């Protein structure tokens, strides 16, 4: 077998993960607090990079530095990856478990270096711990990152690394197997170290891409949310309308739109101030959301105007919903806010014909009538009114 310079491989593998860790540190500082675990991933890559550098200088540095510190840093670095992954998915991190494994590895390495010299035992101890950590990382990323392609790729890498490490353990247990140290030129050791060197960089890059993808999703969600009320914004409601209109069999044959306007809102702002006006908008959003079914899409349309897109199976469903919503608003819960009311205009059309322009046109006309007829009332567009009258006669 041709000689393969494993020392050079390890030295190269010690540089790039460390540099990528610094990049991850820099980028991670700009992430929102909802994206957790990035700091631990970066710390793990930095520690792993230092460990690889120490191990590459085996036989040059003293054993306490290259063997003991190097292996402890490898276990600690991969443990930090595990903690970061658990924090990323919102799970309780195994901090004590990782700390215990690191201490166990340190004690075993120290014992088999200074008290009962056993280089084979040192390797076996560390590999068993690494196989366990790799398996846990593969489980975390594949189990809880099913909708995250980056997490699945990194999890698959850890699964492969688990198999390689287990193979290394099994082959080292065979009777008569040669234990020539870290740089042994047998095939399993070549695969073990080479894959570890490749994975160290790939995994660090994979962690960073996974975090960046989560940031992209977070920013996309923010672009669809009204920052004051936490409801959908106009853009999000238009997207919901497009989806609902394309799937009438699943959502119902009708699409209705409720346009809601808080009555005399300008007077409230002038009397109590804009801060109180904002509080009322938030209060309305909270109360109204409690009256709406899960399949309704509730959005702040602009200013004091709100909109509800409701896929429905019967034409009178939105009318009952509007009345329930008004009853929810009229109920006082001991709040310090001034009382307020709302006017609602309803349009309901066949889903295939219900363009957003048509729904808005009819709902706006109905809302205008509700305001003109004294406010704090519900009005429906003309075609829906005829349909409701026919329904009442039939019943």
PDB file of N, CA and C in Angstrom, residues 11-92:
ATOM      1  N   UNK A  11      -2.980  18.329   9.760  1.00  0.00           N
ATOM      2  CA  UNK A  11      -2.601  19.745   9.820  1.00  0.00           C
ATOM      3  C   UNK A  11      -3.518  20.591   8.943  1.00  0.00           C
ATOM      4  N   UNK A  12      -3.815  20.093   7.747  1.00  0.00           N
ATOM      5  CA  UNK A  12      -4.730  20.821   6.865  1.00  0.00           C
ATOM      6  C   UNK A  12      -6.125  20.891   7.480  1.00  0.00           C
ATOM      7  N   UNK A  13      -6.541  19.788   8.108  1.00  0.00           N
ATOM      8  CA  UNK A  13      -7.879  19.743   8.711  1.00  0.00           C
ATOM      9  C   UNK A  13      -7.991  20.632   9.930  1.00  0.00           C
ATOM     10  N   UNK A  14      -6.865  21.038  10.504  1.00  0.00           N
ATOM     11  CA  UNK A  14      -6.916  21.873  11.706  1.00  0.00           C
ATOM     12  C   UNK A  14      -7.101  23.346  11.378  1.00  0.00           C
ATOM     13  N   UNK A  15      -6.873  23.724  10.121  1.00  0.00           N
ATOM     14  CA  UNK A  15      -6.895  25.146   9.764  1.00  0.00           C
ATOM     15  C   UNK A  15      -8.291  25.616   9.357  1.00  0.00           C
ATOM     16  N   UNK A  16      -8.887  24.951   8.368  1.00  0.00           N
ATOM     17  CA  UNK A  16     -10.136  25.441   7.781  1.00  0.00           C
ATOM     18  C   UNK A  16     -11.315  25.472   8.756  1.00  0.00           C
ATOM     19  N   UNK A  17     -11.533  24.423   9.574  1.00  0.00           N
ATOM     20  CA  UNK A  17     -12.647  24.525  10.529  1.00  0.00           C
ATOM     21  C   UNK A  17     -12.493  25.701  11.486  1.00  0.00           C
ATOM     22  N   UNK A  18     -11.238  25.988  11.885  1.00  0.00           N
ATOM     23  CA  UNK A  18     -11.012  27.126  12.771  1.00  0.00           C
ATOM     24  C   UNK A  18     -11.368  28.434  12.107  1.00  0.00           C
ATOM     25  N   UNK A  19     -10.987  28.584  10.836  1.00  0.00           N
ATOM     26  CA  UNK A  19     -11.326  29.808  10.104  1.00  0.00           C
ATOM     27  C   UNK A  19     -12.837  29.927   9.910  1.00  0.00           C
ATOM     28  N   UNK A  20     -13.480  28.810   9.571  1.00  0.00           N
ATOM     29  CA  UNK A  20     -14.935  28.831   9.414  1.00  0.00           C
ATOM     30  C   UNK A  20     -15.632  29.117  10.735  1.00  0.00           C
ATOM     31  N   UNK A  21     -15.036  28.663  11.835  1.00  0.00           N
ATOM     32  CA  UNK A  21     -15.615  28.952  13.154  1.00  0.00           C
ATOM     33  C   UNK A  21     -15.600  30.445  13.431  1.00  0.00           C
ATOM     34  N   UNK A  22     -14.522  31.115  13.050  1.00  0.00           N
ATOM     35  CA  UNK A  22     -14.447  32.567  13.239  1.00  0.00           C
ATOM     36  C   UNK A  22     -15.506  33.273  12.399  1.00  0.00           C
ATOM     37  N   UNK A  23     -15.719  32.784  11.174  1.00  0.00           N
ATOM     38  CA  UNK A  23     -16.778  33.350  10.324  1.00  0.00           C
ATOM     39  C   UNK A  23     -18.141  33.129  10.969  1.00  0.00           C
ATOM     40  N   UNK A  24     -18.349  31.925  11.527  1.00  0.00           N
ATOM     41  CA  UNK A  24     -19.617  31.615  12.174  1.00  0.00           C
ATOM     42  C   UNK A  24     -19.843  32.492  13.399  1.00  0.00           C
ATOM     43  N   UNK A  25     -18.788  32.737  14.170  1.00  0.00           N
ATOM     44  CA  UNK A  25     -18.888  33.647  15.312  1.00  0.00           C
ATOM     45  C   UNK A  25     -19.354  35.020  14.853  1.00  0.00           C
ATOM     46  N   UNK A  26     -18.740  35.527  13.788  1.00  0.00           N
ATOM     47  CA  UNK A  26     -19.051  36.864  13.293  1.00  0.00           C
ATOM     48  C   UNK A  26     -20.487  36.954  12.796  1.00  0.00           C
ATOM     49  N   UNK A  27     -20.909  35.954  12.017  1.00  0.00           N
ATOM     50  CA  UNK A  27     -22.269  35.965  11.480  1.00  0.00           C
ATOM     51  C   UNK A  27     -23.292  35.740  12.589  1.00  0.00           C
ATOM     52  N   UNK A  28     -22.972  34.821  13.506  1.00  0.00           N
ATOM     53  CA  UNK A  28     -23.913  34.478  14.567  1.00  0.00           C
ATOM     54  C   UNK A  28     -24.271  35.641  15.470  1.00  0.00           C
ATOM     55  N   UNK A  29     -23.387  36.606  15.595  1.00  0.00           N
ATOM     56  CA  UNK A  29     -23.664  37.768  16.448  1.00  0.00           C
ATOM     57  C   UNK A  29     -24.800  38.614  15.899  1.00  0.00           C
ATOM     58  N   UNK A  30     -25.057  38.518  14.593  1.00  0.00           N
ATOM     59  CA  UNK A  30     -26.122  39.311  13.973  1.00  0.00           C
ATOM     60  C   UNK A  30     -27.453  38.569  13.944  1.00  0.00           C
ATOM     61  N   UNK A  31     -27.468  37.302  14.365  1.00  0.00           N
ATOM     62  CA  UNK A  31     -28.691  36.508  14.307  1.00  0.00           C
ATOM     63  C   UNK A  31     -29.652  36.932  15.417  1.00  0.00           C
ATOM     64  N   UNK A  32     -30.958  36.809  15.175  1.00  0.00           N
ATOM     65  CA  UNK A  32     -31.927  37.067  16.250  1.00  0.00           C
ATOM     66  C   UNK A  32     -31.807  36.015  17.344  1.00  0.00           C
ATOM     67  N   UNK A  33     -32.313  36.349  18.528  1.00  0.00           N
ATOM     68  CA  UNK A  33     -32.198  35.434  19.666  1.00  0.00           C
ATOM     69  C   UNK A  33     -32.977  34.141  19.465  1.00  0.00           C
ATOM     70  N   UNK A  34     -33.927  34.156  18.555  1.00  0.00           N
ATOM     71  CA  UNK A  34     -34.716  32.944  18.321  1.00  0.00           C
ATOM     72  C   UNK A  34     -33.900  31.848  17.646  1.00  0.00           C
ATOM     73  N   UNK A  35     -32.773  32.212  17.026  1.00  0.00           N
ATOM     74  CA  UNK A  35     -31.900  31.217  16.398  1.00  0.00           C
ATOM     75  C   UNK A  35     -30.769  30.932  17.378  1.00  0.00           C
ATOM     76  N   UNK A  36     -30.898  29.851  18.110  1.00  0.00           N
ATOM     77  CA  UNK A  36     -29.942  29.531  19.171  1.00  0.00           C
ATOM     78  C   UNK A  36     -29.014  28.397  18.751  1.00  0.00           C
ATOM     79  N   UNK A  37     -27.925  28.264  19.486  1.00  0.00           N
ATOM     80  CA  UNK A  37     -27.009  27.159  19.246  1.00  0.00           C
ATOM     81  C   UNK A  37     -25.845  27.471  18.332  1.00  0.00           C
ATOM     82  N   UNK A  38     -25.900  28.600  17.611  1.00  0.00           N
ATOM     83  CA  UNK A  38     -24.839  28.929  16.653  1.00  0.00           C
ATOM     84  C   UNK A  38     -23.518  29.160  17.380  1.00  0.00           C
ATOM     85  N   UNK A  39     -23.569  29.811  18.535  1.00  0.00           N
ATOM     86  CA  UNK A  39     -22.336  30.075  19.294  1.00  0.00           C
ATOM     87  C   UNK A  39     -21.665  28.768  19.709  1.00  0.00           C
ATOM     88  N   UNK A  40     -22.463  27.786  20.139  1.00  0.00           N
ATOM     89  CA  UNK A  40     -21.883  26.498  20.546  1.00  0.00           C
ATOM     90  C   UNK A  40     -21.298  25.746  19.342  1.00  0.00           C
ATOM     91  N   UNK A  41     -21.959  25.855  18.195  1.00  0.00           N
ATOM     92  CA  UNK A  41     -21.399  25.244  16.990  1.00  0.00           C
ATOM     93  C   UNK A  41     -20.036  25.847  16.655  1.00  0.00           C
ATOM     94  N   UNK A  42     -19.953  27.180  16.725  1.00  0.00           N
ATOM     95  CA  UNK A  42     -18.691  27.854  16.416  1.00  0.00           C
ATOM     96  C   UNK A  42     -17.614  27.492  17.439  1.00  0.00           C
ATOM     97  N   UNK A  43     -17.999  27.474  18.717  1.00  0.00           N
ATOM     98  CA  UNK A  43     -17.036  27.099  19.763  1.00  0.00           C
ATOM     99  C   UNK A  43     -16.543  25.667  19.557  1.00  0.00           C
ATOM    100  N   UNK A  44     -17.472  24.769  19.216  1.00  0.00           N
ATOM    101  CA  UNK A  44     -17.096  23.382  18.984  1.00  0.00           C
ATOM    102  C   UNK A  44     -16.115  23.237  17.831  1.00  0.00           C
ATOM    103  N   UNK A  45     -16.348  23.978  16.750  1.00  0.00           N
ATOM    104  CA  UNK A  45     -15.445  23.913  15.595  1.00  0.00           C
ATOM    105  C   UNK A  45     -14.072  24.462  15.941  1.00  0.00           C
ATOM    106  N   UNK A  46     -14.044  25.517  16.747  1.00  0.00           N
ATOM    107  CA  UNK A  46     -12.761  26.112  17.135  1.00  0.00           C
ATOM    108  C   UNK A  46     -11.974  25.147  18.028  1.00  0.00           C
ATOM    109  N   UNK A  47     -12.659  24.528  18.990  1.00  0.00           N
ATOM    110  CA  UNK A  47     -12.003  23.564  19.880  1.00  0.00           C
ATOM    111  C   UNK A  47     -11.545  22.338  19.090  1.00  0.00           C
ATOM    112  N   UNK A  48     -12.390  21.870  18.176  1.00  0.00           N
ATOM    113  CA  UNK A  48     -12.033  20.715  17.350  1.00  0.00           C
ATOM    114  C   UNK A  48     -10.815  21.026  16.483  1.00  0.00           C
ATOM    115  N   UNK A  49     -10.752  22.245  15.962  1.00  0.00           N
ATOM    116  CA  UNK A  49      -9.605  22.657  15.142  1.00  0.00           C
ATOM    117  C   UNK A  49      -8.320  22.639  15.962  1.00  0.00           C
ATOM    118  N   UNK A  50      -8.396  23.158  17.191  1.00  0.00           N
ATOM    119  CA  UNK A  50      -7.220  23.152  18.073  1.00  0.00           C
ATOM    120  C   UNK A  50      -6.806  21.722  18.412  1.00  0.00           C
ATOM    121  N   UNK A  51      -7.801  20.854  18.638  1.00  0.00           N
ATOM    122  CA  UNK A  51      -7.508  19.457  18.969  1.00  0.00           C
ATOM    123  C   UNK A  51      -6.805  18.753  17.814  1.00  0.00           C
ATOM    124  N   UNK A  52      -7.281  18.989  16.602  1.00  0.00           N
ATOM    125  CA  UNK A  52      -6.667  18.361  15.426  1.00  0.00           C
ATOM    126  C   UNK A  52      -5.227  18.825  15.248  1.00  0.00           C
ATOM    127  N   UNK A  53      -4.981  20.099  15.525  1.00  0.00           N
ATOM    128  CA  UNK A  53      -3.616  20.636  15.423  1.00  0.00           C
ATOM    129  C   UNK A  53      -2.693  19.956  16.436  1.00  0.00           C
ATOM    130  N   UNK A  54      -3.169  19.792  17.663  1.00  0.00           N
ATOM    131  CA  UNK A  54      -2.363  19.136  18.696  1.00  0.00           C
ATOM    132  C   UNK A  54      -2.070  17.683  18.325  1.00  0.00           C
ATOM    133  N   UNK A  55      -3.068  16.995  17.797  1.00  0.00           N
ATOM    134  CA  UNK A  55      -2.871  15.591  17.443  1.00  0.00           C
ATOM    135  C   UNK A  55      -1.959  15.435  16.230  1.00  0.00           C
ATOM    136  N   UNK A  56      -1.973  16.433  15.343  1.00  0.00           N
ATOM    137  CA  UNK A  56      -1.090  16.374  14.179  1.00  0.00           C
ATOM    138  C   UNK A  56       0.372  16.460  14.587  1.00  0.00           C
ATOM    139  N   UNK A  57       0.631  17.045  15.754  1.00  0.00           N
ATOM    140  CA  UNK A  57       2.006  17.185  16.245  1.00  0.00           C
ATOM    141  C   UNK A  57       2.372  16.080  17.237  1.00  0.00           C
ATOM    142  N   UNK A  58       1.648  14.947  17.159  1.00  0.00           N
ATOM    143  CA  UNK A  58       1.983  13.785  17.980  1.00  0.00           C
ATOM    144  C   UNK A  58       3.443  13.380  17.734  1.00  0.00           C
ATOM    145  N   UNK A  59       4.137  13.022  18.769  1.00  0.00           N
ATOM    146  CA  UNK A  59       5.565  12.653  18.748  1.00  0.00           C
ATOM    147  C   UNK A  59       6.486  13.867  18.636  1.00  0.00           C
ATOM    148  N   UNK A  60       5.892  15.042  18.441  1.00  0.00           N
ATOM    149  CA  UNK A  60       6.676  16.284  18.466  1.00  0.00           C
ATOM    150  C   UNK A  60       6.429  17.012  19.773  1.00  0.00           C
ATOM    151  N   UNK A  61       5.157  17.082  20.165  1.00  0.00           N
ATOM    152  CA  UNK A  61       4.779  17.658  21.452  1.00  0.00           C
ATOM    153  C   UNK A  61       4.758  16.556  22.506  1.00  0.00           C
ATOM    154  N   UNK A  62       4.855  16.899  23.786  1.00  0.00           N
ATOM    155  CA  UNK A  62       4.749  15.885  24.846  1.00  0.00           C
ATOM    156  C   UNK A  62       3.360  15.254  24.854  1.00  0.00           C
ATOM    157  N   UNK A  63       3.277  14.021  25.368  1.00  0.00           N
ATOM    158  CA  UNK A  63       2.015  13.284  25.347  1.00  0.00           C
ATOM    159  C   UNK A  63       0.894  13.995  26.098  1.00  0.00           C
ATOM    160  N   UNK A  64       1.230  14.653  27.197  1.00  0.00           N
ATOM    161  CA  UNK A  64       0.166  15.311  27.962  1.00  0.00           C
ATOM    162  C   UNK A  64      -0.526  16.388  27.131  1.00  0.00           C
ATOM    163  N   UNK A  65       0.201  16.946  26.155  1.00  0.00           N
ATOM    164  CA  UNK A  65      -0.383  18.001  25.326  1.00  0.00           C
ATOM    165  C   UNK A  65      -1.032  17.426  24.068  1.00  0.00           C
ATOM    166  N   UNK A  66      -0.304  16.575  23.355  1.00  0.00           N
ATOM    167  CA  UNK A  66      -0.827  16.069  22.080  1.00  0.00           C
ATOM    168  C   UNK A  66      -1.860  14.961  22.269  1.00  0.00           C
ATOM    169  N   UNK A  67      -1.664  14.113  23.270  1.00  0.00           N
ATOM    170  CA  UNK A  67      -2.575  12.985  23.468  1.00  0.00           C
ATOM    171  C   UNK A  67      -3.722  13.361  24.400  1.00  0.00           C
ATOM    172  N   UNK A  68      -3.369  13.750  25.619  1.00  0.00           N
ATOM    173  CA  UNK A  68      -4.419  14.007  26.613  1.00  0.00           C
ATOM    174  C   UNK A  68      -5.235  15.244  26.243  1.00  0.00           C
ATOM    175  N   UNK A  69      -4.570  16.384  26.088  1.00  0.00           N
ATOM    176  CA  UNK A  69      -5.303  17.617  25.757  1.00  0.00           C
ATOM    177  C   UNK A  69      -5.969  17.513  24.388  1.00  0.00           C
ATOM    178  N   UNK A  70      -5.262  16.895  23.424  1.00  0.00           N
ATOM    179  CA  UNK A  70      -5.836  16.761  22.085  1.00  0.00           C
ATOM    180  C   UNK A  70      -7.124  15.970  22.082  1.00  0.00           C
ATOM    181  N   UNK A  71      -7.134  14.811  22.734  1.00  0.00           N
ATOM    182  CA  UNK A  71      -8.339  13.981  22.763  1.00  0.00           C
ATOM    183  C   UNK A  71      -9.454  14.602  23.594  1.00  0.00           C
ATOM    184  N   UNK A  72      -9.077  15.245  24.702  1.00  0.00           N
ATOM    185  CA  UNK A  72     -10.096  15.919  25.516  1.00  0.00           C
ATOM    186  C   UNK A  72     -10.770  17.021  24.705  1.00  0.00           C
ATOM    187  N   UNK A  73      -9.975  17.759  23.935  1.00  0.00           N
ATOM    188  CA  UNK A  73     -10.539  18.838  23.109  1.00  0.00           C
ATOM    189  C   UNK A  73     -11.453  18.286  22.014  1.00  0.00           C
ATOM    190  N   UNK A  74     -11.098  17.125  21.459  1.00  0.00           N
ATOM    191  CA  UNK A  74     -11.970  16.522  20.441  1.00  0.00           C
ATOM    192  C   UNK A  74     -13.327  16.161  21.049  1.00  0.00           C
ATOM    193  N   UNK A  75     -13.295  15.507  22.201  1.00  0.00           N
ATOM    194  CA  UNK A  75     -14.554  15.148  22.875  1.00  0.00           C
ATOM    195  C   UNK A  75     -15.335  16.406  23.252  1.00  0.00           C
ATOM    196  N   UNK A  76     -14.633  17.407  23.798  1.00  0.00           N
ATOM    197  CA  UNK A  76     -15.306  18.646  24.184  1.00  0.00           C
ATOM    198  C   UNK A  76     -15.880  19.386  22.992  1.00  0.00           C
ATOM    199  N   UNK A  77     -15.128  19.435  21.880  1.00  0.00           N
ATOM    200  CA  UNK A  77     -15.616  20.131  20.688  1.00  0.00           C
ATOM    201  C   UNK A  77     -16.854  19.485  20.110  1.00  0.00           C
ATOM    202  N   UNK A  78     -16.844  18.159  20.002  1.00  0.00           N
ATOM    203  CA  UNK A  78     -18.015  17.458  19.474  1.00  0.00           C
ATOM    204  C   UNK A  78     -19.177  17.549  20.461  1.00  0.00           C
ATOM    205  N   UNK A  79     -18.859  17.563  21.748  1.00  0.00           N
ATOM    206  CA  UNK A  79     -19.903  17.772  22.752  1.00  0.00           C
ATOM    207  C   UNK A  79     -20.562  19.132  22.604  1.00  0.00           C
ATOM    208  N   UNK A  80     -19.766  20.155  22.286  1.00  0.00           N
ATOM    209  CA  UNK A  80     -20.330  21.486  22.042  1.00  0.00           C
ATOM    210  C   UNK A  80     -21.229  21.478  20.809  1.00  0.00           C
ATOM    211  N   UNK A  81     -20.858  20.717  19.790  1.00  0.00           N
ATOM    212  CA  UNK A  81     -21.735  20.577  18.624  1.00  0.00           C
ATOM    213  C   UNK A  81     -23.081  19.980  19.025  1.00  0.00           C
ATOM    214  N   UNK A  82     -23.037  18.975  19.914  1.00  0.00           N
ATOM    215  CA  UNK A  82     -24.280  18.350  20.369  1.00  0.00           C
ATOM    216  C   UNK A  82     -25.128  19.347  21.149  1.00  0.00           C
ATOM    217  N   UNK A  83     -24.502  20.091  22.051  1.00  0.00           N
ATOM    218  CA  UNK A  83     -25.233  21.096  22.837  1.00  0.00           C
ATOM    219  C   UNK A  83     -25.823  22.160  21.917  1.00  0.00           C
ATOM    220  N   UNK A  84     -25.037  22.614  20.940  1.00  0.00           N
ATOM    221  CA  UNK A  84     -25.533  23.608  19.993  1.00  0.00           C
ATOM    222  C   UNK A  84     -26.708  23.097  19.183  1.00  0.00           C
ATOM    223  N   UNK A  85     -26.653  21.847  18.754  1.00  0.00           N
ATOM    224  CA  UNK A  85     -27.743  21.267  17.965  1.00  0.00           C
ATOM    225  C   UNK A  85     -29.020  21.172  18.789  1.00  0.00           C
ATOM    226  N   UNK A  86     -28.887  20.793  20.045  1.00  0.00           N
ATOM    227  CA  UNK A  86     -30.070  20.703  20.908  1.00  0.00           C
ATOM    228  C   UNK A  86     -30.663  22.083  21.180  1.00  0.00           C
ATOM    229  N   UNK A  87     -29.822  23.072  21.381  1.00  0.00           N
ATOM    230  CA  UNK A  87     -30.319  24.443  21.559  1.00  0.00           C
ATOM    231  C   UNK A  87     -30.969  24.955  20.271  1.00  0.00           C
ATOM    232  N   UNK A  88     -30.414  24.598  19.142  1.00  0.00           N
ATOM    233  CA  UNK A  88     -30.950  25.029  17.848  1.00  0.00           C
ATOM    234  C   UNK A  88     -32.382  24.548  17.659  1.00  0.00           C
ATOM    235  N   UNK A  89     -32.660  23.327  18.111  1.00  0.00           N
ATOM    236  CA  UNK A  89     -34.000  22.760  17.964  1.00  0.00           C
ATOM    237  C   UNK A  89     -34.882  23.017  19.183  1.00  0.00           C
ATOM    238  N   UNK A  90     -34.405  23.848  20.116  1.00  0.00           N
ATOM    239  CA  UNK A  90     -35.211  24.196  21.273  1.00  0.00           C
ATOM    240  C   UNK A  90     -35.325  23.093  22.298  1.00  0.00           C
ATOM    241  N   UNK A  91     -34.364  22.176  22.316  1.00  0.00           N
ATOM    242  CA  UNK A  91     -34.374  21.086  23.283  1.00  0.00           C
ATOM    243  C   UNK A  91     -33.436  21.387  24.446  1.00  0.00           C
ATOM    244  N   UNK A  92     -33.629  20.649  25.541  1.00  0.00           N
ATOM    245  CA  UNK A  92     -32.769  20.833  26.710  1.00  0.00           C
ATOM    246  C   UNK A  92     -31.390  20.267  26.383  1.00  0.00           C
TER     247      UNK A  92
END
